[in-house]
PDB file of N, CA and C in Angstrom:
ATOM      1  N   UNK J1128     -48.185 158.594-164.914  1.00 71.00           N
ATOM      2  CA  UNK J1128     -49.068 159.741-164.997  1.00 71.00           C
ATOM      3  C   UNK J1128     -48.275 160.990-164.621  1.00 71.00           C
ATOM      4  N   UNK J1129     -48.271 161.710-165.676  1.00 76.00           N
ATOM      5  CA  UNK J1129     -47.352 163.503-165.019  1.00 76.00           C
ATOM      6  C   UNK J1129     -48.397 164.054-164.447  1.00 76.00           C
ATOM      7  N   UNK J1130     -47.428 164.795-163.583  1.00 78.00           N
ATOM      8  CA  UNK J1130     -48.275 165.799-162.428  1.00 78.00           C
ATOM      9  C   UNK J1130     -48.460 167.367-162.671  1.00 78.00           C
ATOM     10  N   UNK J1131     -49.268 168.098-162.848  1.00 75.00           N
ATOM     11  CA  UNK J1131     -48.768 169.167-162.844  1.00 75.00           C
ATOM     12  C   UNK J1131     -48.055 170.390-162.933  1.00 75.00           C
ATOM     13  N   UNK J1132     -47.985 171.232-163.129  1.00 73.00           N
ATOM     14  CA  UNK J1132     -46.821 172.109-162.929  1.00 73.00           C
ATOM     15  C   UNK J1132     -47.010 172.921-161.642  1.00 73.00           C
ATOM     16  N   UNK J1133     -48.643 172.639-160.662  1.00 72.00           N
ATOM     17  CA  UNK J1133     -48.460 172.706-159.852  1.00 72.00           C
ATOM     18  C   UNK J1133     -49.913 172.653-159.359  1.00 72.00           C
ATOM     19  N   UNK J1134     -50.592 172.468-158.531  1.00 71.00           N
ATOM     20  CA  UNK J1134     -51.695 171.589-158.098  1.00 71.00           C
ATOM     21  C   UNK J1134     -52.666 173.263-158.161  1.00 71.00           C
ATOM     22  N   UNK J1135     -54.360 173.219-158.760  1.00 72.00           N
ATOM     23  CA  UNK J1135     -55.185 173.896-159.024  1.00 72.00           C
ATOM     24  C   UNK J1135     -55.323 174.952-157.041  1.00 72.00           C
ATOM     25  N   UNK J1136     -55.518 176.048-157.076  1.00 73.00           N
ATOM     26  CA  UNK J1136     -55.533 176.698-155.866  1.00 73.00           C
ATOM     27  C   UNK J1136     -56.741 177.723-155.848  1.00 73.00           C
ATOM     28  N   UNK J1137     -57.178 177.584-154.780  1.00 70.00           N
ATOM     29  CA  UNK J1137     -58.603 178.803-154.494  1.00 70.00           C
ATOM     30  C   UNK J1137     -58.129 179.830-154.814  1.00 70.00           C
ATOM     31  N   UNK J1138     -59.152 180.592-154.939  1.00 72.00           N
ATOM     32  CA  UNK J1138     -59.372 181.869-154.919  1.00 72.00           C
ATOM     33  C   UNK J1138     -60.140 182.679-154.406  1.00 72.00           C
ATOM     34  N   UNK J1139     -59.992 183.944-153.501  1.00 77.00           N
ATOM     35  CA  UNK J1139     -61.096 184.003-152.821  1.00 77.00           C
ATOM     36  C   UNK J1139     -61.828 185.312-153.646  1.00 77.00           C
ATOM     37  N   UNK J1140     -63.048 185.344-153.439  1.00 77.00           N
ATOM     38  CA  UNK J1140     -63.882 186.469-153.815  1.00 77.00           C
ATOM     39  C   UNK J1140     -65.008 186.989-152.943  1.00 77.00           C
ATOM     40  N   UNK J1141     -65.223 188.052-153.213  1.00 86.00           N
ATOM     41  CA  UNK J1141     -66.224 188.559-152.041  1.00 86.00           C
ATOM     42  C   UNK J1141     -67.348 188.652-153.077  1.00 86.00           C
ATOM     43  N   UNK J1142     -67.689 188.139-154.402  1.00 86.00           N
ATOM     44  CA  UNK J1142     -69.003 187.589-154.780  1.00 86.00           C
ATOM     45  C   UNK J1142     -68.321 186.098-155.500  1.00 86.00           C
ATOM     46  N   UNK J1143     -69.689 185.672-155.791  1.00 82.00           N
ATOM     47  CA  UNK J1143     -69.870 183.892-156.412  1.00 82.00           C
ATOM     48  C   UNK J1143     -69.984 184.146-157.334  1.00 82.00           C
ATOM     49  N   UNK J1144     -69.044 184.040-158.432  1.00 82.00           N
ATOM     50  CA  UNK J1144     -69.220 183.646-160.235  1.00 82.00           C
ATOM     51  C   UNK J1144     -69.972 183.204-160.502  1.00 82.00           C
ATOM     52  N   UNK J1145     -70.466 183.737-161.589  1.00 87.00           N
ATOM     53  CA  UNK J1145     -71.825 182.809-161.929  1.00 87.00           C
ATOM     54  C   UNK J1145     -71.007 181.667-163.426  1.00 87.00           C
ATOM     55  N   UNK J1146     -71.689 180.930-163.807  1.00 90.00           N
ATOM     56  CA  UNK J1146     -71.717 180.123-164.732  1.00 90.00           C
ATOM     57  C   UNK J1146     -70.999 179.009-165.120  1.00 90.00           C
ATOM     58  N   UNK J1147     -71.341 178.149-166.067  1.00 90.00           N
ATOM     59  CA  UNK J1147     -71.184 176.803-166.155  1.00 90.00           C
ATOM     60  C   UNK J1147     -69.373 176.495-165.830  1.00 90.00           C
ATOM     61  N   UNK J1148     -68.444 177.390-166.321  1.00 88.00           N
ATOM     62  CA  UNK J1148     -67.276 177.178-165.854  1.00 88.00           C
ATOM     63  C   UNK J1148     -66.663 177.730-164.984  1.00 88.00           C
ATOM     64  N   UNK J1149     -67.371 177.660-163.840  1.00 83.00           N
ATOM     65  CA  UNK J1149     -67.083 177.445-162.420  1.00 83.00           C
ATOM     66  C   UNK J1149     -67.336 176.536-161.411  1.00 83.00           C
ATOM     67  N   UNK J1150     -66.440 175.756-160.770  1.00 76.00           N
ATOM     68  CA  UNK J1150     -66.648 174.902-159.486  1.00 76.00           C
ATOM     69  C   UNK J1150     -66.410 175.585-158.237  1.00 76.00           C
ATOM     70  N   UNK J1151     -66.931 174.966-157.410  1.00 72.00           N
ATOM     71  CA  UNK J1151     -66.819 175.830-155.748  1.00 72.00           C
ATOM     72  C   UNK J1151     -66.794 174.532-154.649  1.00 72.00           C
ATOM     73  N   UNK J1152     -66.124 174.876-153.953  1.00 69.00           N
ATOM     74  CA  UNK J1152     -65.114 174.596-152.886  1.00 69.00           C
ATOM     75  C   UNK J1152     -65.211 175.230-151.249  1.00 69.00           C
ATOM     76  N   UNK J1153     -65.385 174.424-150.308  1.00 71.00           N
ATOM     77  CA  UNK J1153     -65.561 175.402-149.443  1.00 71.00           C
ATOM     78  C   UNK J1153     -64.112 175.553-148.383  1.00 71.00           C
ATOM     79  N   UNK J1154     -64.090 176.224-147.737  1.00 72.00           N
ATOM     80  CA  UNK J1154     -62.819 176.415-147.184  1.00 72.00           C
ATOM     81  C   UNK J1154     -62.730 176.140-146.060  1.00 72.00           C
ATOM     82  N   UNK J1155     -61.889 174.623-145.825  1.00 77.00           N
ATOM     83  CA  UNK J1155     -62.247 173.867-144.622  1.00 77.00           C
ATOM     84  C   UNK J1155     -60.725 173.944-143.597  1.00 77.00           C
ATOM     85  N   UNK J1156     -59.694 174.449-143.966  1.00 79.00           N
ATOM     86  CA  UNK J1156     -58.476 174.978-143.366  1.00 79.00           C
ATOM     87  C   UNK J1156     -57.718 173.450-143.663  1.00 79.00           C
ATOM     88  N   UNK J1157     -57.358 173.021-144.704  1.00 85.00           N
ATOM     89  CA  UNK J1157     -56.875 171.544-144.658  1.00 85.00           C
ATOM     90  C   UNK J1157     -55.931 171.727-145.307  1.00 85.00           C
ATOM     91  N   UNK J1158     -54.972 170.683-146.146  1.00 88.00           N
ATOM     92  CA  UNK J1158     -53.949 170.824-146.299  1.00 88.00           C
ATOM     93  C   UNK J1158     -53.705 170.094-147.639  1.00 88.00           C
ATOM     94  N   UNK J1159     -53.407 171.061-148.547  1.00 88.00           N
ATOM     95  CA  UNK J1159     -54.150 171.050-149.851  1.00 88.00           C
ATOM     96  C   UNK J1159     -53.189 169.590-150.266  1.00 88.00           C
ATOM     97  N   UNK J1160     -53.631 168.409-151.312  1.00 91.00           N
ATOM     98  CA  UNK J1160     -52.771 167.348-152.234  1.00 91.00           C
ATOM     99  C   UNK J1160     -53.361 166.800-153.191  1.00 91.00           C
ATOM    100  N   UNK J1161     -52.379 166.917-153.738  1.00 92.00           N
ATOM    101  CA  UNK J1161     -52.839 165.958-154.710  1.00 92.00           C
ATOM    102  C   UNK J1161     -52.043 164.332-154.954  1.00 92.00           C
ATOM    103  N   UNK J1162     -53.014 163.588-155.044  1.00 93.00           N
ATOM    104  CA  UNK J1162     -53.170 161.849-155.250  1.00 93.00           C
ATOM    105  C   UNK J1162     -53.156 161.385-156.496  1.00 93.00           C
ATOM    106  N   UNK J1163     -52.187 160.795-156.621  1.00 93.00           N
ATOM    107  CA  UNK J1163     -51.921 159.968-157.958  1.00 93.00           C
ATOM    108  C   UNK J1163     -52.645 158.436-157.647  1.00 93.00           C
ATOM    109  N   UNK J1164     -53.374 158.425-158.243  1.00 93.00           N
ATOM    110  CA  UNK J1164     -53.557 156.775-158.484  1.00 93.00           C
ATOM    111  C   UNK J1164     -53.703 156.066-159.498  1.00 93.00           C
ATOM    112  N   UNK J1165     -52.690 154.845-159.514  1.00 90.00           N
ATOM    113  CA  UNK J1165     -52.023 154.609-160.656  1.00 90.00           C
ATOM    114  C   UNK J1165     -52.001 152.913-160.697  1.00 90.00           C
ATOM    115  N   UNK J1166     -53.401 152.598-161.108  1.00 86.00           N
ATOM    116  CA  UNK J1166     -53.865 151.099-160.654  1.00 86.00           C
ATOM    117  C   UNK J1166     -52.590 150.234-159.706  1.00 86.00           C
ATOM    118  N   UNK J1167     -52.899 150.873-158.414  1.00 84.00           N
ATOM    119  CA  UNK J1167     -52.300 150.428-157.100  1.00 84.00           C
ATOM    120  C   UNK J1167     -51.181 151.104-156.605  1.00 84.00           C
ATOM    121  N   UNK J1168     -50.506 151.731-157.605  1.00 90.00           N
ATOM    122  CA  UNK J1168     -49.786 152.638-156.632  1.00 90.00           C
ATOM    123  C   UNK J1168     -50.311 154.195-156.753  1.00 90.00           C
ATOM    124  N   UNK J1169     -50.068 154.306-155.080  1.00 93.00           N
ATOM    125  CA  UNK J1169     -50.488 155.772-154.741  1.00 93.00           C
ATOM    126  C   UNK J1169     -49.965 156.778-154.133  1.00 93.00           C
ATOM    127  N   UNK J1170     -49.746 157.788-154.336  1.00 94.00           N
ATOM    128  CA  UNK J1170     -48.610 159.286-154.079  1.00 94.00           C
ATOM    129  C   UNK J1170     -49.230 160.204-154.057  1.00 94.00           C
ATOM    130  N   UNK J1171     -49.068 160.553-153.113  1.00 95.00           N
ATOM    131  CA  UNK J1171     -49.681 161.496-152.394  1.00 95.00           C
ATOM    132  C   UNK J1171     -48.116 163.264-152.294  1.00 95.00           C
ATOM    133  N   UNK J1172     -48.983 164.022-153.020  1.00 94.00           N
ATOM    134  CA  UNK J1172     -47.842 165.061-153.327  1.00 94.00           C
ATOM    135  C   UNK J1172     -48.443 166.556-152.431  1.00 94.00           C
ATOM    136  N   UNK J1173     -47.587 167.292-152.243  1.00 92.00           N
ATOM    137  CA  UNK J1173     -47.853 168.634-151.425  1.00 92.00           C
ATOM    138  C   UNK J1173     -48.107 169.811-152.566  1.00 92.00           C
ATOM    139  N   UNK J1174     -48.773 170.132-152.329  1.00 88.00           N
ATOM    140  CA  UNK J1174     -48.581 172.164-153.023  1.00 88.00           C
ATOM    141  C   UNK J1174     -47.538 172.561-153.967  1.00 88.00           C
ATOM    142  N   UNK J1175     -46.186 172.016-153.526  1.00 89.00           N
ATOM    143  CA  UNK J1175     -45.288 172.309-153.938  1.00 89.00           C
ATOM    144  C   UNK J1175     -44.354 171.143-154.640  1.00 89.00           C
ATOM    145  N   UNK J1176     -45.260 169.547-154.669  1.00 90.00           N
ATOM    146  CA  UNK J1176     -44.642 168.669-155.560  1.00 90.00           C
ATOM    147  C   UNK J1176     -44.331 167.851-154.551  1.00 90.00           C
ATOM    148  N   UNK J1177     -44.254 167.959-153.119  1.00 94.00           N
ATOM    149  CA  UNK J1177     -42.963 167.022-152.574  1.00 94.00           C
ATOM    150  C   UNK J1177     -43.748 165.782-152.185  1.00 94.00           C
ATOM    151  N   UNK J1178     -43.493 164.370-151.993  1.00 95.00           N
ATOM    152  CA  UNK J1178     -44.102 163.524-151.850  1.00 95.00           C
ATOM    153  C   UNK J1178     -44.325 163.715-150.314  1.00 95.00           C
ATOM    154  N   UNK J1179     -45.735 163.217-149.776  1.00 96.00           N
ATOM    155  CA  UNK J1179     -46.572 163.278-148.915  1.00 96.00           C
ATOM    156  C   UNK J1179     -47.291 161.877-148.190  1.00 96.00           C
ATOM    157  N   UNK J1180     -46.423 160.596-148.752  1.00 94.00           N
ATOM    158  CA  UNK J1180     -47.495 159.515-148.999  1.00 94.00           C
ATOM    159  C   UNK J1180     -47.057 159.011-147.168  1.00 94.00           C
ATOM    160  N   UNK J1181     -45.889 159.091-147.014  1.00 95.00           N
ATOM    161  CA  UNK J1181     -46.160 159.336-145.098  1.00 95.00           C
ATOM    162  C   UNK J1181     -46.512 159.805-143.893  1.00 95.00           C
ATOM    163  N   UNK J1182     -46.805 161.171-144.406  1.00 94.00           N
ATOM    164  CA  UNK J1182     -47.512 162.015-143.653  1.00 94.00           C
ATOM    165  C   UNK J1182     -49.057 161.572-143.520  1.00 94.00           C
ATOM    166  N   UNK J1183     -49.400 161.383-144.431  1.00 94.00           N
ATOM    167  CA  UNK J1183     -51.084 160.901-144.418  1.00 94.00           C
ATOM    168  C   UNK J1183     -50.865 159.204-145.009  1.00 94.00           C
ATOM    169  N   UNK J1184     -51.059 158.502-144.413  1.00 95.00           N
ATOM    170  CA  UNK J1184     -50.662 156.712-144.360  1.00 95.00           C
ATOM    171  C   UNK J1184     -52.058 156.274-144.689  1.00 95.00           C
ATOM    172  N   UNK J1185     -52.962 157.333-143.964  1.00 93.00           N
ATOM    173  CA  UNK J1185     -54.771 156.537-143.816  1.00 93.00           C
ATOM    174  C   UNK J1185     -55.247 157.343-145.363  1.00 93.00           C
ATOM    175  N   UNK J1186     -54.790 158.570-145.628  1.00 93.00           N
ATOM    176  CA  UNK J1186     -55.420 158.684-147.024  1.00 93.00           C
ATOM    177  C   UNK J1186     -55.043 157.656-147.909  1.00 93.00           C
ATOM    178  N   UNK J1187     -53.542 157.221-148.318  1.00 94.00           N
ATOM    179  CA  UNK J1187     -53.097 156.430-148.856  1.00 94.00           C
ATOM    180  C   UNK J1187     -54.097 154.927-148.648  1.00 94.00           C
ATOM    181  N   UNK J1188     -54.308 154.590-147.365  1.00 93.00           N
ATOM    182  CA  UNK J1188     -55.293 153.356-147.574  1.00 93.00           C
ATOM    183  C   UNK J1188     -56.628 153.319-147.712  1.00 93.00           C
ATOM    184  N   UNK J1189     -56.949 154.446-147.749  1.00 92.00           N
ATOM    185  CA  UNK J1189     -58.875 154.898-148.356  1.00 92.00           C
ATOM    186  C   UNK J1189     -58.695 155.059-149.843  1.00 92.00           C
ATOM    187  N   UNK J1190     -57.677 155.167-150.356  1.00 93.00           N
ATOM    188  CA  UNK J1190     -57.645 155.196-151.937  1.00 93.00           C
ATOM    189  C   UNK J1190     -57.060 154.161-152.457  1.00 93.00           C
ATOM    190  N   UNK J1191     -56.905 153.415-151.677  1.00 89.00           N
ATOM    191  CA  UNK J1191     -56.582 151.527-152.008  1.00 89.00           C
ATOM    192  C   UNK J1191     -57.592 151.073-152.853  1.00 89.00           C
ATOM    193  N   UNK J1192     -59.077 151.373-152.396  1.00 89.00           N
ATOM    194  CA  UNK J1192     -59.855 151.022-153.173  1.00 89.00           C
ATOM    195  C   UNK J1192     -59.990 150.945-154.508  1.00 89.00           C
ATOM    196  N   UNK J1193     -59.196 152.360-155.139  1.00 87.00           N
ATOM    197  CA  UNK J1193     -59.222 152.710-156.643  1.00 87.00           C
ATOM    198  C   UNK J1193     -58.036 152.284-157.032  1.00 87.00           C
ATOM    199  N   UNK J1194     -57.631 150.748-156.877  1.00 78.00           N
ATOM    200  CA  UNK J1194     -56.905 149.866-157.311  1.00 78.00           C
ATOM    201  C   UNK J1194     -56.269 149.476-159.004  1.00 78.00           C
ATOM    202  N   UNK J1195     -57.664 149.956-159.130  1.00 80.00           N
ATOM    203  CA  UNK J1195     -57.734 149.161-160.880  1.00 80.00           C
ATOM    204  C   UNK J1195     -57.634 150.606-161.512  1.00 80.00           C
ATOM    205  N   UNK J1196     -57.800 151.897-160.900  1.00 84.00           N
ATOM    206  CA  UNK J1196     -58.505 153.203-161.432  1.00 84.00           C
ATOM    207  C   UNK J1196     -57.148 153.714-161.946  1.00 84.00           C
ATOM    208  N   UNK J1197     -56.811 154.531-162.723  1.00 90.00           N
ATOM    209  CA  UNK J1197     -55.700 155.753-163.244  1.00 90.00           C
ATOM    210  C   UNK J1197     -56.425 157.128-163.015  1.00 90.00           C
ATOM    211  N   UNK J1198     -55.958 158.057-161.716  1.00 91.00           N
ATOM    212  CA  UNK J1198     -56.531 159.293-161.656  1.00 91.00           C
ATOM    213  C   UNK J1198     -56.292 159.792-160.943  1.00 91.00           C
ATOM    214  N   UNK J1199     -56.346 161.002-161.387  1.00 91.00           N
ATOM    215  CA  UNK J1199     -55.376 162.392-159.782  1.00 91.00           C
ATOM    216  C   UNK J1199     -56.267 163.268-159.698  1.00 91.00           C
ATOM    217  N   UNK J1200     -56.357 163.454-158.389  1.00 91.00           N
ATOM    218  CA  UNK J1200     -56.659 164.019-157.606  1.00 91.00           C
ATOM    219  C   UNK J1200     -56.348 165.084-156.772  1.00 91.00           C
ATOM    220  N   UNK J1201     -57.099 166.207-156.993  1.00 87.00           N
ATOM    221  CA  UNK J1201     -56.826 167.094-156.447  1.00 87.00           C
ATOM    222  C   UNK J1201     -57.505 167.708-155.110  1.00 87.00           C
ATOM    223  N   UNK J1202     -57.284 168.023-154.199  1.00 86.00           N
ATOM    224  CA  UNK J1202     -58.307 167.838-153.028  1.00 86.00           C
ATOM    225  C   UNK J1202     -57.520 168.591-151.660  1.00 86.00           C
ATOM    226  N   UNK J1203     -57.988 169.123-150.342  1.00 87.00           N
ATOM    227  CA  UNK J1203     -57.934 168.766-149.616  1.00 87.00           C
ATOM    228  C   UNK J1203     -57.799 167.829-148.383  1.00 87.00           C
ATOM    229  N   UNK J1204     -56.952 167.223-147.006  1.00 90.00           N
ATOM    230  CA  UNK J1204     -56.905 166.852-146.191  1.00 90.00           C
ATOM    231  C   UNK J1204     -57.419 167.501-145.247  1.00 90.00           C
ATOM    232  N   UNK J1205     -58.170 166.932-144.443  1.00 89.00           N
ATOM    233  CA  UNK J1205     -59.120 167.629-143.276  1.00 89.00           C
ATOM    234  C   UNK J1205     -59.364 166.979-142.391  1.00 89.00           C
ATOM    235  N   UNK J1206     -59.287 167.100-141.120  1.00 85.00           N
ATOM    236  CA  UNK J1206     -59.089 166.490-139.847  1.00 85.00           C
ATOM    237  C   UNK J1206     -60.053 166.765-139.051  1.00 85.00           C
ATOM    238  N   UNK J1207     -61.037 166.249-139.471  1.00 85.00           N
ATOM    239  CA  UNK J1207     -62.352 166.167-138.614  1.00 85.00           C
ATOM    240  C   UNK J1207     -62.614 165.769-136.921  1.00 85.00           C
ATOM    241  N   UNK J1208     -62.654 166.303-136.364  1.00 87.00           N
ATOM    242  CA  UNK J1208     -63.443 166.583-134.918  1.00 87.00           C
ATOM    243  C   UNK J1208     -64.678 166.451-134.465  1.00 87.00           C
ATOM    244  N   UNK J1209     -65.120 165.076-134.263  1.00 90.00           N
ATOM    245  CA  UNK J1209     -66.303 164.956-133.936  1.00 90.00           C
ATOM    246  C   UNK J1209     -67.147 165.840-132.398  1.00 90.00           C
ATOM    247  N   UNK J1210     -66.193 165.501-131.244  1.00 92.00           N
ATOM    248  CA  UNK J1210     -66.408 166.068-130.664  1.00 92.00           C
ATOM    249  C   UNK J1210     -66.929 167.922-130.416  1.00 92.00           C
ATOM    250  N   UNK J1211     -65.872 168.045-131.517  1.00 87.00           N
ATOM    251  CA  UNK J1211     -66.706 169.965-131.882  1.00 87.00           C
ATOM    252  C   UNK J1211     -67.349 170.231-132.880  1.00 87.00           C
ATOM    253  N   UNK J1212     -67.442 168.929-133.830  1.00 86.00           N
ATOM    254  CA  UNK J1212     -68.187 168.894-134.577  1.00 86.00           C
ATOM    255  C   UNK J1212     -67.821 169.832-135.804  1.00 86.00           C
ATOM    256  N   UNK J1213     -66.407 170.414-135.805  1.00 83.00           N
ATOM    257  CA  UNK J1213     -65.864 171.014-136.932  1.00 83.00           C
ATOM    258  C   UNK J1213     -64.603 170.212-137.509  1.00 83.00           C
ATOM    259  N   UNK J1214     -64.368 170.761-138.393  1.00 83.00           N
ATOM    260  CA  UNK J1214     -62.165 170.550-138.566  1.00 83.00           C
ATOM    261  C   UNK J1214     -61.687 171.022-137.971  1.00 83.00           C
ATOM    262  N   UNK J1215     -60.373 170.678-137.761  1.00 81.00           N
ATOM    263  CA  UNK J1215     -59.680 171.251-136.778  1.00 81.00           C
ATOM    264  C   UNK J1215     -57.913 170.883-138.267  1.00 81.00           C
ATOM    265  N   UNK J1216     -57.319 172.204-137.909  1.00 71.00           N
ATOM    266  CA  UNK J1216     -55.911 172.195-138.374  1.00 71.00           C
ATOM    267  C   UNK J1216     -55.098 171.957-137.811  1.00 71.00           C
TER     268      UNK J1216
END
């Protein structure tokens, strides 16, 4: 599966677009990747392409599941804090 020429990035605006070709995203301070999954193997890449699949070990095994699947992913990492009940960076 090719990757990119470089992984989809926010944009900020001080109004909300309206219409059908727009998605929204909220801004949780995380650490943007994208996930290749490639019925069982999975790569995990940075912003800038570089492989990521050690830095985050537990994303890599929550997307174990999509074993059989071919699909990338584009997404955030976010490090949830129960105790404050926010993310934390």
């Amino acid at each position: 599966m090719r990757l990119p020429r470089e992984p989809m990035a926010p944009i900020f605006s001080e109004t909300i677009p309206q219409g059908s070709d727009w998605g929204y995203q909220l801004k949780w301070d995380g650490v943007r990747i994208l996930a290749v999954v490639d019925q069982g193997d999975i790569r995990l890449y940075s912003r800038k392409l570089l492989r990521k699949d050690n830095v985050y070990p537990e994303v890599v095994r929550s997307l174990a599941s999509l074993k059989q699947k071919r699909c990338l992913l584009d997404g955030e990492v976010v490090a949830f804090d129960p105790a404050e009940n926010r993310p934390v960076f």
